[in-house]
Short mmCIF file of N, CA and C in Angstrom, two decimals:
data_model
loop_
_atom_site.label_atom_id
_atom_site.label_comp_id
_atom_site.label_asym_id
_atom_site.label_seq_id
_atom_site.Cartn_x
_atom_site.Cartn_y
_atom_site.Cartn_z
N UNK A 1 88.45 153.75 139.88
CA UNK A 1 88.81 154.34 141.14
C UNK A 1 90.19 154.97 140.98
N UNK A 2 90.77 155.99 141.52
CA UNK A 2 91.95 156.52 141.49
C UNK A 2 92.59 156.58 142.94
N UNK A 3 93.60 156.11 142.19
CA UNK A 3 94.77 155.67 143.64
C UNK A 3 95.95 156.74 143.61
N UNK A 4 96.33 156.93 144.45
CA UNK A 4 97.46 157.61 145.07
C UNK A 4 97.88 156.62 146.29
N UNK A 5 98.84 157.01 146.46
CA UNK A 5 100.23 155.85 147.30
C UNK A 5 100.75 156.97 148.61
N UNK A 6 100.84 156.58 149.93
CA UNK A 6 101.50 157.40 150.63
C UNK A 6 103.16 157.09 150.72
N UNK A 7 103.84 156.62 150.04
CA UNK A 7 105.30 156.20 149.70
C UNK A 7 106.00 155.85 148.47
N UNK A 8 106.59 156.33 147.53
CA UNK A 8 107.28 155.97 146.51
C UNK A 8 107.23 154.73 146.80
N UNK A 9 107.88 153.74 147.74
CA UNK A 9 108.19 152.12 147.86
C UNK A 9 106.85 151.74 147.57
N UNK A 10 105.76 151.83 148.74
CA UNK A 10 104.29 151.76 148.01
C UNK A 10 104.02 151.03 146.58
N UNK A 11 104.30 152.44 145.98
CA UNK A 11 104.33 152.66 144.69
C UNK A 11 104.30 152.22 143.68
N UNK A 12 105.94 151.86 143.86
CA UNK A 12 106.63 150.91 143.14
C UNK A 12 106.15 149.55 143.38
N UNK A 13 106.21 148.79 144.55
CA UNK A 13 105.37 147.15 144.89
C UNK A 13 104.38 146.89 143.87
N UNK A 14 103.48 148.06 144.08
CA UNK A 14 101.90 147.89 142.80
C UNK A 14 102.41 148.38 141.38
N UNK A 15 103.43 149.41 141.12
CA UNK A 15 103.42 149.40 139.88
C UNK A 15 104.16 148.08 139.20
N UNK A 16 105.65 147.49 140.00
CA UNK A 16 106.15 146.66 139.41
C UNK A 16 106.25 145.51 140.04
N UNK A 17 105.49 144.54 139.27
CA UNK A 17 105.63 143.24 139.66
C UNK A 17 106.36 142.22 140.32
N UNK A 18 107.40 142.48 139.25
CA UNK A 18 108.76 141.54 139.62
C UNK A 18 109.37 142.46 140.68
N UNK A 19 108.82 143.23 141.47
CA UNK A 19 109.76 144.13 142.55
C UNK A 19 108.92 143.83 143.77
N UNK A 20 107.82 143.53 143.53
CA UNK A 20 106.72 143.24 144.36
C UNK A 20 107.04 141.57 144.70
N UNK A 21 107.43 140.92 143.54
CA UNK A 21 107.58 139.20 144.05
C UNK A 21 109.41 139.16 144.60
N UNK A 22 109.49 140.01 144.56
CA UNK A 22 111.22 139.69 145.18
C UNK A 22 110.54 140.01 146.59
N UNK A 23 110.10 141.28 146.75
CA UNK A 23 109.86 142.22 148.30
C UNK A 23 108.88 141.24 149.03
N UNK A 24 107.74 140.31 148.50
CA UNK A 24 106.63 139.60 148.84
C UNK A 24 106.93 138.33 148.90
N UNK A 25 107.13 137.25 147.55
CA UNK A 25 107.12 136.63 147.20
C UNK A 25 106.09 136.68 146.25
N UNK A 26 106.19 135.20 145.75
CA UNK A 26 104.87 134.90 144.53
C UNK A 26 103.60 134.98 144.67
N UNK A 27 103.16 134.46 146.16
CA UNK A 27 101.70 134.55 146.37
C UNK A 27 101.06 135.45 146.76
N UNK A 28 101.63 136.43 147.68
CA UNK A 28 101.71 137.90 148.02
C UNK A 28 101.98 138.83 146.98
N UNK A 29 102.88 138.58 146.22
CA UNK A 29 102.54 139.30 145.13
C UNK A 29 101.69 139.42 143.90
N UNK A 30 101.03 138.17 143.83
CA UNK A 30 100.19 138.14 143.26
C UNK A 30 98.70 138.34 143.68
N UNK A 31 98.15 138.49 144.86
CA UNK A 31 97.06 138.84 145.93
C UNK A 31 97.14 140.09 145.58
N UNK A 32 98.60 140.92 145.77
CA UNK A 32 98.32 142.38 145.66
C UNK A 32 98.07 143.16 144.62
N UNK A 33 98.85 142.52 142.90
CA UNK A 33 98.23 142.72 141.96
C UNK A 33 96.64 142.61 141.60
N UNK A 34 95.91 141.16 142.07
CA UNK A 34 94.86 140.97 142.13
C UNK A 34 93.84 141.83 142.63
N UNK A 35 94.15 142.42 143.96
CA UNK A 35 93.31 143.42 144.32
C UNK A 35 93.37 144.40 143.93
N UNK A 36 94.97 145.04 143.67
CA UNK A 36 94.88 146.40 142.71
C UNK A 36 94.28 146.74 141.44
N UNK A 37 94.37 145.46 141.00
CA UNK A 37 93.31 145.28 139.70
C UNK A 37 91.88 145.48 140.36
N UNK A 38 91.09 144.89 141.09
CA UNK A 38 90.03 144.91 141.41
C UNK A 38 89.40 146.67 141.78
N UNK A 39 90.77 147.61 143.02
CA UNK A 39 90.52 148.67 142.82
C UNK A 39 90.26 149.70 141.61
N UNK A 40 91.16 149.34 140.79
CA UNK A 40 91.29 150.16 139.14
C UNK A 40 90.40 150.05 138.22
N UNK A 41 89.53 148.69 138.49
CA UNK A 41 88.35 147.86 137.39
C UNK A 41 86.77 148.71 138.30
N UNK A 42 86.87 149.33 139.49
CA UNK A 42 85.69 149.92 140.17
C UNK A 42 85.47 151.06 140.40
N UNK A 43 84.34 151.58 140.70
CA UNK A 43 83.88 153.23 140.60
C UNK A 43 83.94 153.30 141.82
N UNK A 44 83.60 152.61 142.86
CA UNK A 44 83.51 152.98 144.26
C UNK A 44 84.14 151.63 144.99
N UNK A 45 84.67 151.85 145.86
CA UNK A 45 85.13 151.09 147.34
C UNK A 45 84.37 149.70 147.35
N UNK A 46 82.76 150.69 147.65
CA UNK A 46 81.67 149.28 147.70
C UNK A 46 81.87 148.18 146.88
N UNK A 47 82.03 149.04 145.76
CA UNK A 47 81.93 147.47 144.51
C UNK A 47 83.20 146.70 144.33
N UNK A 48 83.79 146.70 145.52
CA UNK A 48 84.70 145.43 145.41
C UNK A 48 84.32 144.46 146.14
N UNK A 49 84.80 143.03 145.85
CA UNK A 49 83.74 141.75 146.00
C UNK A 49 84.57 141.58 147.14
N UNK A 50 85.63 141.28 147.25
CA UNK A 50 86.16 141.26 148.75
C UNK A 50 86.26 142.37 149.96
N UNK A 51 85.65 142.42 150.83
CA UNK A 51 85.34 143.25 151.66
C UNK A 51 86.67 143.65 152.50
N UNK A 52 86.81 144.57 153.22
CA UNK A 52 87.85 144.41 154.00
C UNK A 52 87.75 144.49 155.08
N UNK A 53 88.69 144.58 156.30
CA UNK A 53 88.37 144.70 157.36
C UNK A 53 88.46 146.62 157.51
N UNK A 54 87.54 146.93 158.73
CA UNK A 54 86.94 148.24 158.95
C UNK A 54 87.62 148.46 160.31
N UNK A 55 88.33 149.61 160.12
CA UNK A 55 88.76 150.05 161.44
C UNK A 55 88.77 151.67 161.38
N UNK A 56 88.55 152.19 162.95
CA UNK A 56 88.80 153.90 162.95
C UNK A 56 90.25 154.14 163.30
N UNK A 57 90.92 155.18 163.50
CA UNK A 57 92.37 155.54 163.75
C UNK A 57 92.17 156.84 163.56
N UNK A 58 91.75 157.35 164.88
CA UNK A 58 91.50 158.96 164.91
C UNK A 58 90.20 159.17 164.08
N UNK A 59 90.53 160.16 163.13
CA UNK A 59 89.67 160.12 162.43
C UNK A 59 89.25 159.97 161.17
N UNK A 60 90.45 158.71 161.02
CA UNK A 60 90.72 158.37 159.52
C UNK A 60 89.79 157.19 159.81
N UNK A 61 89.51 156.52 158.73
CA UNK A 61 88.96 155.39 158.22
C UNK A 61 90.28 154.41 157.77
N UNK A 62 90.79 153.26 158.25
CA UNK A 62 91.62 152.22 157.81
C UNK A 62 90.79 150.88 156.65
N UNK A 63 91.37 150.94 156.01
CA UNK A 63 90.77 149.76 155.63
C UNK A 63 92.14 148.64 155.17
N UNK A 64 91.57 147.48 155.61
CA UNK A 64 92.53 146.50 155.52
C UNK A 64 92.14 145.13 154.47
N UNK A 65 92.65 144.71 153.34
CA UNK A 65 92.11 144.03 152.72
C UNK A 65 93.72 142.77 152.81
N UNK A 66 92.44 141.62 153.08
CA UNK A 66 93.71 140.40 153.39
C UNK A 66 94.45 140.15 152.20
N UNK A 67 95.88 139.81 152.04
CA UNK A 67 96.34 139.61 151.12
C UNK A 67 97.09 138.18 151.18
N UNK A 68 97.47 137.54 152.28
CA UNK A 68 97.86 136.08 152.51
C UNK A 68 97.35 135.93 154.14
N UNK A 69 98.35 134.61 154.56
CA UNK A 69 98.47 134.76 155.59
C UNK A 69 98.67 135.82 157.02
N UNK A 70 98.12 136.80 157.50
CA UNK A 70 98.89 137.46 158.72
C UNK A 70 99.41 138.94 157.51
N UNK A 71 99.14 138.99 156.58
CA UNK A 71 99.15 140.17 155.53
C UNK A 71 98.11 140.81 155.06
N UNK A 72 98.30 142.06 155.20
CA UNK A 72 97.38 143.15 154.49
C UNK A 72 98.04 144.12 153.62
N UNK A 73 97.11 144.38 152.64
CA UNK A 73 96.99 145.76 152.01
C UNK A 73 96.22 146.70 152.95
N UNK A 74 96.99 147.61 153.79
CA UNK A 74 95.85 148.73 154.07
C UNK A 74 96.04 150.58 153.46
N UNK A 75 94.59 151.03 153.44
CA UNK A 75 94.32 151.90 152.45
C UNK A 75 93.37 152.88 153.99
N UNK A 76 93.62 153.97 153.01
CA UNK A 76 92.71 155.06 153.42
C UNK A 76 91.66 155.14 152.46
N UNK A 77 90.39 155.44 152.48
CA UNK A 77 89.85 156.07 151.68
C UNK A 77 89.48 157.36 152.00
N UNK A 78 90.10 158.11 150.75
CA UNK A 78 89.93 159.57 150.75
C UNK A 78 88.77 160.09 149.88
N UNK A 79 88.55 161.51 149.93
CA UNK A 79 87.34 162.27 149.20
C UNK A 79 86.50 162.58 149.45
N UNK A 80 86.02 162.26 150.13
CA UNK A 80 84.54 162.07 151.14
C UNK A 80 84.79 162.87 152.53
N UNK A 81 83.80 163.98 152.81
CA UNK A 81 84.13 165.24 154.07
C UNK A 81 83.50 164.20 154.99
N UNK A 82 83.53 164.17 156.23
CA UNK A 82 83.65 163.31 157.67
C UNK A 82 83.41 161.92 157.08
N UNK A 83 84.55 161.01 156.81
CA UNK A 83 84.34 160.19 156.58
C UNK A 83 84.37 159.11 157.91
N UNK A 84 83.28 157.77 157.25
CA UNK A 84 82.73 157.35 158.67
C UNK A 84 83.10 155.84 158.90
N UNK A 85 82.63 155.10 159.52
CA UNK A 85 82.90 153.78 159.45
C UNK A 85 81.87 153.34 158.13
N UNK A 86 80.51 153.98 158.25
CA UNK A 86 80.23 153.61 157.16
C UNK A 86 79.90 154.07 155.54
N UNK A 87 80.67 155.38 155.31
CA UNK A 87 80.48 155.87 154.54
C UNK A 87 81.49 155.56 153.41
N UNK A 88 82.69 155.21 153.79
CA UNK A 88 83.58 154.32 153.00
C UNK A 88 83.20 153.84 151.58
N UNK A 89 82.61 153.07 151.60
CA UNK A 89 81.67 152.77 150.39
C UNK A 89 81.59 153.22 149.46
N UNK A 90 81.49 154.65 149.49
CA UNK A 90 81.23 155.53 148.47
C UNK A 90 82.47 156.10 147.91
N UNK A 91 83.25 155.95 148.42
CA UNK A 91 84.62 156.31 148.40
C UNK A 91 84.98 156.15 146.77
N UNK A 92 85.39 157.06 145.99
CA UNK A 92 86.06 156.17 144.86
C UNK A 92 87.85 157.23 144.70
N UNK A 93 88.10 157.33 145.58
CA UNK A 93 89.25 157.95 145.53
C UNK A 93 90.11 156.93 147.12
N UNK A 94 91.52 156.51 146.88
CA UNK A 94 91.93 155.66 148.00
C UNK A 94 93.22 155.91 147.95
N UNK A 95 94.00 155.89 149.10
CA UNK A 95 94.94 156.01 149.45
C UNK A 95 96.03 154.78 149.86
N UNK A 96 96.86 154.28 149.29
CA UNK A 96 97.37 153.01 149.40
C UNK A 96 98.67 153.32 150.18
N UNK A 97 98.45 152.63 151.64
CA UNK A 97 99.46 153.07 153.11
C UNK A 97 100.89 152.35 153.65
N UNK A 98 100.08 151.07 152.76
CA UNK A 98 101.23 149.86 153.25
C UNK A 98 100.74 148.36 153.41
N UNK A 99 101.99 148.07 153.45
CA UNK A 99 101.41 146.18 153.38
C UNK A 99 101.84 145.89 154.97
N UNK A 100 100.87 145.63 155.29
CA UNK A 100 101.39 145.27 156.97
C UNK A 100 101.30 143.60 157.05
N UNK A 101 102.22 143.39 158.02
CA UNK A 101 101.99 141.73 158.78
C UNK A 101 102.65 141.22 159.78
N UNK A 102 102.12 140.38 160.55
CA UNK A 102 102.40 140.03 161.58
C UNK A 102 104.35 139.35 161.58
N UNK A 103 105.26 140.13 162.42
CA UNK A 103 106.27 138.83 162.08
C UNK A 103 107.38 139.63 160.92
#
């Protein structure tokens, strides 16, 4: 799958580790490596084993994949012309938006 980042900071969290466990901590940073691996190891969206949560926002597609407690990774998936709630799936191009959480 090929990723693109909407933020240098983004970016940096997934490219470097130890920048990711200072900004996160250990367990959060290691969730987010884990899944970024999982995106990079797949051809499409679908074939990742953890699902995420599905939301609309206009007329983007959100996707939110848990990363600890009250934390997410959320992503766009891009590539795909009217993309839908359920067309996602097919997606193998994604957009990585931010780590959100409650607090």
């Amino acid at each position: 799958m090929e990723l693109s980042y909407l933020t240098s900071r983004i970016r940096e969290l997934v490219m470097d580790h130890g920048m990711a466990t200072a900004a996160l901590g250990p367990d959060l940073a290691q969730s987010l490596r884990s899944i970024v691996a999982d995106m990079r190891e797949a051809m499409y969206l679908g074939e990742l084993a953890d699902l995420p949560e599905v939301m609309m926002e206009g007329e983007a597609v959100k996707l939110m994949f848990l990363l600890g407690p009250d934390t997410w990774l959320v992503v766009e998936p891009i590539g795909i012309k009217a993309m839908t709630i359920e067309s996602w799936r097919q997606s193998h191009r994604i957009k990585l938006l931010q780590i959100a959480g409650r607090g």
